[in-house]
Steps between C-alpha positions, in 0.01 A plus 500: 500500500774748605662410167199585299425829690845612425478438116146650498628814626776512262259477234255786633750748609541669162129566441441613853750777459438812307725643259449861561853573663835594321695287721525126409688323777806289390518170679731511802818308450543185711855359411538313843896529497683261708861570404725736307527462120129371482288636212122550458328591194153492372211624269143573598179612379121527544168502284570885467827414330660676774867332453789512731876388438699458801849411603663472842881409626644436822801701504601415879445220734193696656450765239313505160391741222185481300342668210227509263313654180133487475281611197164495381369650176144430401249677242159402491185670369412665820817534671883514443750451775890550483723414806883460501666480842808385656648403869820429658593441845730303744458336836581212743436148502539228767386141577318419821568170677620378166129443384366843413619805276457863614567786283466874523549767219488867454482672164401746250297519170392740245287488181213654312142395441212622278119434453296596216103462526312518185128490391422126400311617175651828389839429616561830637732579789286553833800503715858484489711456805897500528800538747804392624561276793767478780489204741686443838421166651600240786428138477498165718511165339453180697485121389572155652747300294307197560251391213207291444453270209212488255482179288306498180606394123669205690785747632559667824500880496695686795276809615604783732285804628618819648398855576623840446391863621584794333466890623520745230504892477372601180521865321323575178659805365470718157124399509305593173146473468378557152833678446432734779744508775350347855629494847704178594388228690681280777369187649638225745437141372493173718526191281502175652507204292544123509674263252505158395783334319506188291843365415444364116880431395812521686525866611195623323198560705146603392384789728126623595483839703174594658489820718305830549601850484384764792516866434545677860369839348216594281625596137311562170778363267750317730311266685484119565266421214748205370553189682830310537444162280764357274575168331881456427777304467800503755842373451749451792875416468774445753274460814518220755287211456183461669473878573174517351 
């Protein structure tokens, strides 16, 4: 029953969220480092075609660096959206009692976003909103290195779970509404997520991320209207056996 509810929530999240915000949250990076020299990379996307490319590297025994690029370009009859965003950061990782991984990261992000709303029949533009985005974030990741096993197609599939919590301060600057300058906005977002990883081949894992986005301030264009939901592929190289 828990398994069914987990994936039912994954399926429904994209339709439960409105798409009226200029901010589309990239999925938090969860490399789960255990030693120096480890690399983690991945690609994630959702039903809105919000795609993220991620990379992380353990530069020290307890120090890691992360970076990602996200983009969304959609042009439909009623609405067009353009979103380009990048993040980078650094942090600390450790193992707890040799059975769990704990990570803390902080970083900076920047990009631009634009949304155009049209009349569905005439095609006339009703609203055009655009601006630049600046982001400062703190993040904590936690996972057990132990995994369960699913058995289907006459094969065992190692499965692991984990959580991440990201706190972000966002600024929307150089705001233009119908080509007229508008006052900037800011907001604080709380983004808790859970993820499920299925090992499919060697270091390659299929990852499902399900989460929420809560805005702590009431804003019109920079608000928590898009959930954190992603399906992706993760590759981890150089880590210690059994950590995930």
